[in-house]
C-alpha angles and dihedrals in degrees: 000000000000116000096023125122141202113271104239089237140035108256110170095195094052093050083047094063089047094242124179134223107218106165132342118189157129095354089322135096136167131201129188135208138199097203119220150181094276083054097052126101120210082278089072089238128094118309105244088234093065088044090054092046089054093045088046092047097047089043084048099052084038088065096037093054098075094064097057126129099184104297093354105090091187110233131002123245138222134207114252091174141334126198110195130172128205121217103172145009117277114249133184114324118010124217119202120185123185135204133189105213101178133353141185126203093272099020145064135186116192145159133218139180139208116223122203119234080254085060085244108136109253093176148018123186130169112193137165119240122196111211109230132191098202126348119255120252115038108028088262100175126184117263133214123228106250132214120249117249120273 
């Protein structure tokens, strides 16, 4: 789809919802979403826990934005808590955009909102997220999208 990018990482779950990368810049990001069946709850509008991903993904680029040195967005975050409230039910396509509103050098705090394909507002979350180089335990270490080969 035109005006999309790369996500600057591999998430499987994220790819598997069929998310979008609009824009992703100076301490702000937006996602998009087509809902479809496989989103719906047994309302037939978006399942609350969609909606929270896409908040938490577009908080969490948001964050991330402000690290970035052309296709290298520095460390990696983590969610530490999100508070989101839901105001109405999720139609159609969905629109997140996320804002970083302060940051540390090992924390953020943003906000983020989820628009209806009406442009009502359907959610707003805050949440903290803690950068992270690699994860504890196991080495994990982030990895980079690659390209596939030519």
């Amino acid at each position: 789809m035109a005006g999309t990018l790369k996500f600057p990482v591999h998430i499987p779950f994220v790819e598997q919802l069929g998310f979008e990368l609009h824009r992703v810049s100076d301490g702000e990001a937006e996602l998009r979403v087509n809902l479809g069946a496989a989103h719906m709850n047994s309302w037939d509008v978006a399942h609350g826990g969609v909606i929270m991903t896409l908040l938490d993904v577009a908080m969490a680029h948001a964050a991330r934005s402000v690290n970035r040195v052309g296709d290298d967005f520095g460390p990696g975050v983590v969610t530490i808590e999100m508070k989101t409230s839901f105001m109405r039910p999720g139609e159609g396509q969905l629109q997140a955009l996320g804002k970083l509103l302060h940051r540390s050098a090992t924390m953020a705090f943003c906000e983020g909102s989820v628009l209806g394909e009406d442009g009502q507002l359907c959610a707003h979350a805050t949440a903290t997220f803690k950068y992270l180089k690699a994860l504890p335990g196991r080495g994990r270490a982030l990895k980079k999208l690659q390209a596939p080969a030519q």
